[in-house]
Amino acid sequence: MKVAIYSNQTNDSNKVTSRIKELLVDTGIIIDDVAPDIVLSIGGDGTLLSAFHHYRDQLEHVRFVGIHTGHLGFYTDWRDFEADKLVESLKQDNGQRVSYPLVDVDINYTDGTKEHFVALNESIIKKIENTMVCDIYIKGQLFERFRGDGLCVSTPTGSTGYNKSIGGAVIDPSLVGLQLSEIASINNRVFRTLGSPIIVGKDQYLDLELRTEDRLIVSCDQLQAHGLNEKRSIATMHYQISMSKIYFARYRHTNFWERVDEAFIGGLK
Ligand code: NAP
């Protein structure tokens, strides 16, 4: 087995990295950051997102394991003091894995060019000044005209990230679908949107036809997919559940709703 270590390089993460490296050398597991079977992400959920984008071209055969140096995260099953237990699990690895959906994001420019991205949490489109106006299509069918600050399309595992902060629903990651959430939509006697997040199933897809092309930014997780310096203007956006998935080496199971409770409520039990 070949293992890569991807860390956010904080003091705490560096300590865990050194301990894991020592243990791996003792077990004979090879450390290979270029073509690993397993990627150990050490930091937080943000670090796991960076690791995902770093190994994006190897998703089919790589499995991720998240080690959190703080609280337990949504993509991180292990805590920093559990290095020994984790390496024990690596030694007994039998290829077990769970997968989660990703969202394909296509930006189609008015000049006919295209860019393709994949996101693990979400893709956000926002207008920096003035109102963003776009027509929203669900599976090719016009649904509504949106006016507001922007829109967020998130995966089930991304539902607890930015999506939740803008009033989106938290989705059990065993469901496969995409959530579209509004960012400050304008709703008055003249302009109207549904005003609530919608969740479409895995066979559906979403398209946005932009009516305001300038001063837009598009992000995919932490990455800027389209920035203000971009000369091209966006004509349409296309979102669908990706054929690729992210795989996690799941050596133990933490109930999703327990994670939600611990992360956002806590203290009652
Ligand atoms: P960041 O500012 O370092 O991270 C923002 C927070 O979001 C961190 O506490 C991070 O957890 C947490 N997070 C990331 N993915 C999550 C998920 N799936 N469920 C619950 N919490 C999650 O930003 P970043 O490292 O660039 O991370 C980008 C992600 O952060 C974005 O994809 C977005 O979902 C989220 N984010 C949220 C807001 C907001 O809620 N207003 C703003 C910016 C970004 P860790 O501390 O474990 O890394």
Short mmCIF file of C-alpha atoms and ligand atoms in Angstrom, two decimals:
data_model
loop_
_atom_site.label_atom_id
_atom_site.label_comp_id
_atom_site.label_asym_id
_atom_site.label_seq_id
_atom_site.Cartn_x
_atom_site.Cartn_y
_atom_site.Cartn_z
CA MET A 1 0.00 0.00 0.00
CA LYS A 2 1.18 3.53 -0.84
CA VAL A 3 0.09 6.42 1.34
CA ALA A 4 0.34 10.18 0.69
CA ILE A 5 0.28 12.71 3.48
CA TYR A 6 -1.41 16.01 2.67
CA SER A 7 -1.24 18.47 5.55
CA ASN A 8 -2.19 22.09 6.18
CA GLN A 9 1.27 22.50 7.78
CA THR A 10 0.14 23.98 11.10
CA ASN A 11 2.19 23.07 14.20
CA ASP A 12 -0.47 20.57 15.32
CA SER A 13 -0.66 19.01 11.87
CA ASN A 14 3.14 18.81 11.60
CA LYS A 15 3.25 16.89 14.91
CA VAL A 16 0.64 14.39 13.71
CA THR A 17 2.46 14.07 10.38
CA SER A 18 5.76 13.21 12.10
CA ARG A 19 4.07 10.62 14.34
CA ILE A 20 2.24 9.00 11.40
CA LYS A 21 5.41 8.92 9.31
CA GLU A 22 7.29 7.15 12.14
CA LEU A 23 4.50 4.58 12.49
CA LEU A 24 4.24 4.02 8.73
CA VAL A 25 7.99 3.40 8.41
CA ASP A 26 7.70 0.74 11.16
CA THR A 27 4.88 -1.03 9.31
CA GLY A 28 6.55 -1.00 5.91
CA ILE A 29 3.77 1.06 4.32
CA ILE A 30 5.30 3.20 1.56
CA ILE A 31 4.91 6.97 1.62
CA ASP A 32 4.24 8.12 -1.94
CA ASP A 33 2.80 11.58 -2.53
CA VAL A 34 2.67 11.16 -6.31
CA ALA A 35 0.68 7.98 -6.96
CA PRO A 36 -0.87 6.93 -3.64
CA ASP A 37 -3.61 4.41 -2.87
CA ILE A 38 -4.63 6.34 0.22
CA VAL A 39 -4.39 10.09 0.89
CA LEU A 40 -4.19 11.03 4.55
CA SER A 41 -5.42 14.60 4.90
CA ILE A 42 -4.25 16.23 8.12
CA GLY A 43 -5.95 19.47 9.19
CA GLY A 44 -9.67 20.09 8.84
CA ASP A 45 -12.46 19.79 6.29
CA GLY A 46 -10.82 22.67 4.39
CA THR A 47 -7.61 20.63 4.13
CA LEU A 48 -9.55 17.64 2.83
CA LEU A 49 -11.07 19.90 0.15
CA SER A 50 -7.56 20.99 -0.91
CA ALA A 51 -6.38 17.36 -0.92
CA PHE A 52 -9.36 16.44 -3.10
CA HIS A 53 -8.45 19.12 -5.67
CA HIS A 54 -4.77 18.15 -5.52
CA TYR A 55 -5.54 14.49 -6.34
CA ARG A 56 -8.52 15.24 -8.59
CA ASP A 57 -7.01 13.40 -11.56
CA GLN A 58 -6.60 10.19 -9.54
CA LEU A 59 -10.07 10.00 -7.95
CA GLU A 60 -10.90 6.59 -9.41
CA HIS A 61 -8.24 4.74 -7.51
CA VAL A 62 -7.46 6.99 -4.54
CA ARG A 63 -9.24 6.72 -1.18
CA PHE A 64 -9.14 9.58 1.30
CA VAL A 65 -8.84 9.51 5.08
CA GLY A 66 -9.34 12.73 7.04
CA ILE A 67 -7.59 13.45 10.33
CA HIS A 68 -8.81 16.55 12.13
CA THR A 69 -6.45 18.48 14.35
CA GLY A 70 -9.40 20.21 16.06
CA HIS A 71 -12.98 18.96 16.47
CA LEU A 72 -14.37 16.09 14.38
CA GLY A 73 -15.24 17.37 10.90
CA PHE A 74 -17.58 16.24 8.16
CA TYR A 75 -14.91 14.67 5.96
CA THR A 76 -12.64 13.73 8.86
CA ASP A 77 -13.22 10.53 10.84
CA TRP A 78 -10.09 10.64 12.96
CA ARG A 79 -8.74 12.97 15.63
CA ASP A 80 -5.07 13.98 15.97
CA PHE A 81 -4.48 11.79 19.05
CA GLU A 82 -5.58 8.65 17.18
CA ALA A 83 -2.51 8.26 14.91
CA ASP A 84 -1.67 4.81 16.33
CA LYS A 85 -5.20 3.48 15.90
CA LEU A 86 -5.35 4.85 12.36
CA VAL A 87 -2.09 3.19 11.30
CA GLU A 88 -3.40 -0.09 12.83
CA SER A 89 -6.48 0.26 10.59
CA LEU A 90 -4.27 0.97 7.56
CA LYS A 91 -2.37 -2.26 8.24
CA GLN A 92 -5.65 -4.18 8.20
CA ASP A 93 -7.03 -2.37 5.17
CA ASN A 94 -9.06 -4.60 2.87
CA GLY A 95 -10.06 -1.96 0.35
CA GLN A 96 -13.25 -0.91 2.13
CA ARG A 97 -14.60 2.40 0.83
CA VAL A 98 -17.63 4.65 0.74
CA SER A 99 -18.32 7.13 -2.03
CA TYR A 100 -19.96 10.54 -2.13
CA PRO A 101 -21.23 12.51 -5.11
CA LEU A 102 -19.46 15.45 -6.72
CA VAL A 103 -20.90 18.22 -8.84
CA ASP A 104 -19.74 18.89 -12.40
CA VAL A 105 -19.65 22.59 -13.16
CA ASP A 106 -19.41 23.89 -16.72
CA ILE A 107 -18.92 27.56 -17.51
CA ASN A 108 -19.92 28.43 -21.06
CA TYR A 109 -18.63 31.78 -22.26
CA THR A 110 -20.30 34.15 -24.70
CA ASP A 111 -17.32 33.67 -27.09
CA GLY A 112 -18.11 29.94 -27.37
CA THR A 113 -15.29 28.72 -25.09
CA LYS A 114 -15.94 26.49 -22.06
CA GLU A 115 -14.32 25.58 -18.73
CA HIS A 116 -15.02 22.45 -16.73
CA PHE A 117 -14.66 22.07 -12.95
CA VAL A 118 -15.61 19.55 -10.28
CA ALA A 119 -16.59 20.48 -6.74
CA LEU A 120 -16.88 18.42 -3.59
CA ASN A 121 -18.83 20.94 -1.47
CA GLU A 122 -20.39 23.48 -3.78
CA SER A 123 -20.10 25.97 -6.60
CA ILE A 124 -21.17 29.55 -5.99
CA ILE A 125 -21.91 32.21 -8.60
CA LYS A 126 -22.18 35.78 -7.33
CA LYS A 127 -22.29 39.25 -8.75
CA ILE A 128 -19.96 41.66 -7.02
CA GLU A 129 -21.94 44.83 -7.73
CA ASN A 130 -25.60 45.25 -8.60
CA THR A 131 -28.08 42.48 -9.04
CA MET A 132 -27.36 39.16 -10.71
CA VAL A 133 -30.17 38.22 -13.06
CA CYS A 134 -30.43 34.76 -14.58
CA ASP A 135 -32.98 32.28 -15.82
CA ILE A 136 -32.91 28.94 -14.03
CA TYR A 137 -33.65 25.78 -15.99
CA ILE A 138 -34.27 22.39 -14.39
CA LYS A 139 -33.61 19.51 -16.77
CA GLY A 140 -33.94 21.86 -19.74
CA GLN A 141 -37.22 23.38 -18.56
CA LEU A 142 -37.40 27.07 -17.61
CA PHE A 143 -38.21 27.27 -13.90
CA GLU A 144 -37.86 30.90 -12.86
CA ARG A 145 -35.99 34.16 -13.34
CA PHE A 146 -33.68 34.84 -10.39
CA ARG A 147 -32.69 38.31 -9.22
CA GLY A 148 -30.39 38.66 -6.27
CA ASP A 149 -26.78 38.39 -5.10
CA GLY A 150 -26.11 34.89 -6.38
CA LEU A 151 -26.75 31.16 -6.26
CA CYS A 152 -25.09 28.15 -4.65
CA VAL A 153 -25.26 24.61 -6.01
CA SER A 154 -24.12 22.09 -3.41
CA THR A 155 -23.62 18.37 -3.05
CA PRO A 156 -25.13 16.42 -0.13
CA THR A 157 -21.81 16.46 1.77
CA GLY A 158 -21.40 20.14 0.96
CA SER A 159 -24.84 20.91 2.38
CA THR A 160 -23.34 21.55 5.83
CA GLY A 161 -20.87 24.11 4.41
CA TYR A 162 -21.70 27.43 2.76
CA ASN A 163 -25.13 26.11 1.77
CA LYS A 164 -26.21 25.85 5.40
CA SER A 165 -25.08 29.41 6.12
CA ILE A 166 -27.45 30.76 3.46
CA GLY A 167 -30.44 28.80 4.73
CA GLY A 168 -30.04 25.60 2.69
CA ALA A 169 -31.14 22.25 4.08
CA VAL A 170 -28.72 19.77 5.61
CA ILE A 171 -28.93 16.63 3.47
CA ASP A 172 -28.14 13.09 4.50
CA PRO A 173 -25.15 12.11 2.31
CA SER A 174 -26.76 8.79 1.41
CA LEU A 175 -29.14 10.78 -0.83
CA VAL A 176 -27.76 11.67 -4.24
CA GLY A 177 -28.87 15.02 -5.63
CA LEU A 178 -28.03 18.69 -5.99
CA GLN A 179 -29.28 21.56 -3.90
CA LEU A 180 -29.80 25.02 -5.37
CA SER A 181 -29.88 27.77 -2.75
CA GLU A 182 -30.47 31.46 -3.24
CA ILE A 183 -28.19 34.20 -1.94
CA ALA A 184 -30.31 37.23 -1.07
CA SER A 185 -32.97 36.96 -3.75
CA ILE A 186 -35.16 39.96 -4.46
CA ASN A 187 -38.76 39.19 -3.69
CA ASN A 188 -41.35 41.94 -3.92
CA ARG A 189 -44.50 42.79 -5.88
CA VAL A 190 -42.51 43.02 -9.12
CA PHE A 191 -39.87 40.29 -8.85
CA ARG A 192 -40.48 36.82 -7.47
CA THR A 193 -38.52 33.61 -7.01
CA LEU A 194 -39.52 30.45 -5.18
CA GLY A 195 -37.59 31.83 -2.21
CA SER A 196 -36.60 28.47 -0.80
CA PRO A 197 -33.82 26.00 -1.61
CA ILE A 198 -34.67 23.23 -4.04
CA ILE A 199 -33.14 19.76 -4.26
CA VAL A 200 -33.12 17.92 -7.57
CA GLY A 201 -32.52 14.20 -8.01
CA LYS A 202 -29.50 12.54 -9.56
CA ASP A 203 -30.97 12.37 -13.07
CA GLN A 204 -31.77 16.06 -13.18
CA TYR A 205 -29.48 18.90 -14.13
CA LEU A 206 -29.48 22.65 -13.67
CA ASP A 207 -28.69 25.41 -16.14
CA LEU A 208 -28.41 29.13 -15.59
CA GLU A 209 -28.75 31.58 -18.44
CA LEU A 210 -27.07 34.79 -17.32
CA ARG A 211 -28.84 38.05 -18.08
CA THR A 212 -26.08 40.08 -16.44
CA GLU A 213 -22.71 38.93 -17.69
CA ASP A 214 -20.19 41.24 -16.04
CA ARG A 215 -18.64 41.44 -12.53
CA LEU A 216 -19.45 37.81 -11.76
CA ILE A 217 -17.32 35.42 -9.73
CA VAL A 218 -17.64 31.64 -9.68
CA SER A 219 -16.06 29.44 -7.03
CA CYS A 220 -15.76 25.68 -6.79
CA ASP A 221 -15.07 24.85 -3.13
CA GLN A 222 -12.07 27.01 -2.24
CA LEU A 223 -11.00 27.62 -5.83
CA GLN A 224 -11.91 30.58 -7.93
CA ALA A 225 -13.17 29.21 -11.25
CA HIS A 226 -14.00 32.62 -12.73
CA GLY A 227 -12.65 35.87 -11.31
CA LEU A 228 -13.02 39.56 -11.95
CA ASN A 229 -9.85 39.63 -14.07
CA GLU A 230 -11.38 37.20 -16.57
CA LYS A 231 -11.98 38.97 -19.88
CA ARG A 232 -14.59 36.50 -21.09
CA SER A 233 -18.26 36.88 -20.12
CA ILE A 234 -20.38 33.99 -18.88
CA ALA A 235 -23.32 33.02 -21.07
CA THR A 236 -24.56 29.92 -19.23
CA MET A 237 -23.68 27.64 -16.32
CA HIS A 238 -24.41 23.92 -16.25
CA TYR A 239 -24.46 21.73 -13.12
CA GLN A 240 -24.99 18.01 -12.79
CA ILE A 241 -23.99 15.11 -10.56
CA SER A 242 -20.59 14.02 -11.77
CA MET A 243 -19.77 10.55 -13.10
CA SER A 244 -16.70 10.70 -10.81
CA LYS A 245 -17.03 10.25 -7.08
CA ILE A 246 -14.85 10.77 -4.08
CA TYR A 247 -13.97 7.61 -2.16
CA PHE A 248 -13.15 7.46 1.53
CA ALA A 249 -11.43 4.52 3.21
CA ARG A 250 -14.04 4.10 5.90
CA TYR A 251 -12.45 2.05 8.69
CA ARG A 252 -15.17 3.06 11.10
CA HIS A 253 -18.53 4.72 10.87
CA THR A 254 -19.58 7.94 12.54
CA ASN A 255 -23.29 8.62 12.27
CA PHE A 256 -23.87 11.68 10.05
CA TRP A 257 -26.54 13.21 12.31
CA GLU A 258 -24.23 12.83 15.31
CA ARG A 259 -21.66 14.89 13.38
CA VAL A 260 -24.31 17.49 12.61
CA ASP A 261 -25.34 17.60 16.25
CA GLU A 262 -21.75 17.88 17.43
CA ALA A 263 -20.81 20.54 14.87
CA PHE A 264 -23.83 22.79 15.07
CA ILE A 265 -25.79 22.12 18.26
CA GLY A 266 -23.68 20.28 20.85
CA GLY A 267 -23.90 20.57 24.57
CA LEU A 268 -27.42 19.17 25.07
CA LYS A 269 -26.45 15.56 25.69
P1 NAP B 1 -12.52 28.32 5.48
O1 NAP B 1 -12.93 29.72 5.75
O2 NAP B 1 -11.20 27.87 5.94
O3 NAP B 1 -13.60 27.26 6.00
C1 NAP B 1 -14.82 27.66 6.39
C2 NAP B 1 -15.37 26.63 7.39
O4 NAP B 1 -16.17 25.70 6.67
C3 NAP B 1 -14.31 25.83 8.16
O5 NAP B 1 -14.72 25.79 9.50
C4 NAP B 1 -14.40 24.44 7.52
O6 NAP B 1 -14.10 23.39 8.41
C5 NAP B 1 -15.87 24.40 7.18
N1 NAP B 1 -16.26 23.41 6.18
C6 NAP B 1 -15.69 23.11 4.99
N2 NAP B 1 -16.40 22.15 4.38
C7 NAP B 1 -17.45 21.85 5.19
C8 NAP B 1 -18.52 20.94 5.10
N3 NAP B 1 -18.69 20.15 4.04
N4 NAP B 1 -19.42 20.89 6.13
C9 NAP B 1 -19.27 21.70 7.20
N5 NAP B 1 -18.27 22.58 7.34
C10 NAP B 1 -17.38 22.65 6.33
O7 NAP B 1 -12.67 28.09 3.94
P2 NAP B 1 -11.98 26.97 3.07
O8 NAP B 1 -11.00 26.14 3.81
O9 NAP B 1 -11.57 27.69 1.88
O10 NAP B 1 -13.18 25.98 2.83
C11 NAP B 1 -14.04 26.17 1.80
C12 NAP B 1 -15.39 25.69 2.23
O11 NAP B 1 -15.77 26.37 3.42
C13 NAP B 1 -16.40 26.07 1.18
O12 NAP B 1 -16.54 25.01 0.27
C14 NAP B 1 -17.64 26.39 1.97
O13 NAP B 1 -18.53 25.28 2.04
C15 NAP B 1 -17.14 26.68 3.38
N6 NAP B 1 -17.29 28.09 3.66
C16 NAP B 1 -18.39 28.47 4.34
C17 NAP B 1 -18.62 29.81 4.57
C18 NAP B 1 -19.84 30.21 5.30
O14 NAP B 1 -20.48 29.32 5.89
N7 NAP B 1 -20.22 31.47 5.26
C19 NAP B 1 -17.73 30.79 4.12
C20 NAP B 1 -16.60 30.36 3.44
C21 NAP B 1 -16.41 29.00 3.19
P3 NAP B 1 -12.63 23.11 8.98
O15 NAP B 1 -12.41 24.14 10.05
O16 NAP B 1 -12.74 21.73 9.50
O17 NAP B 1 -11.66 23.26 7.83
#
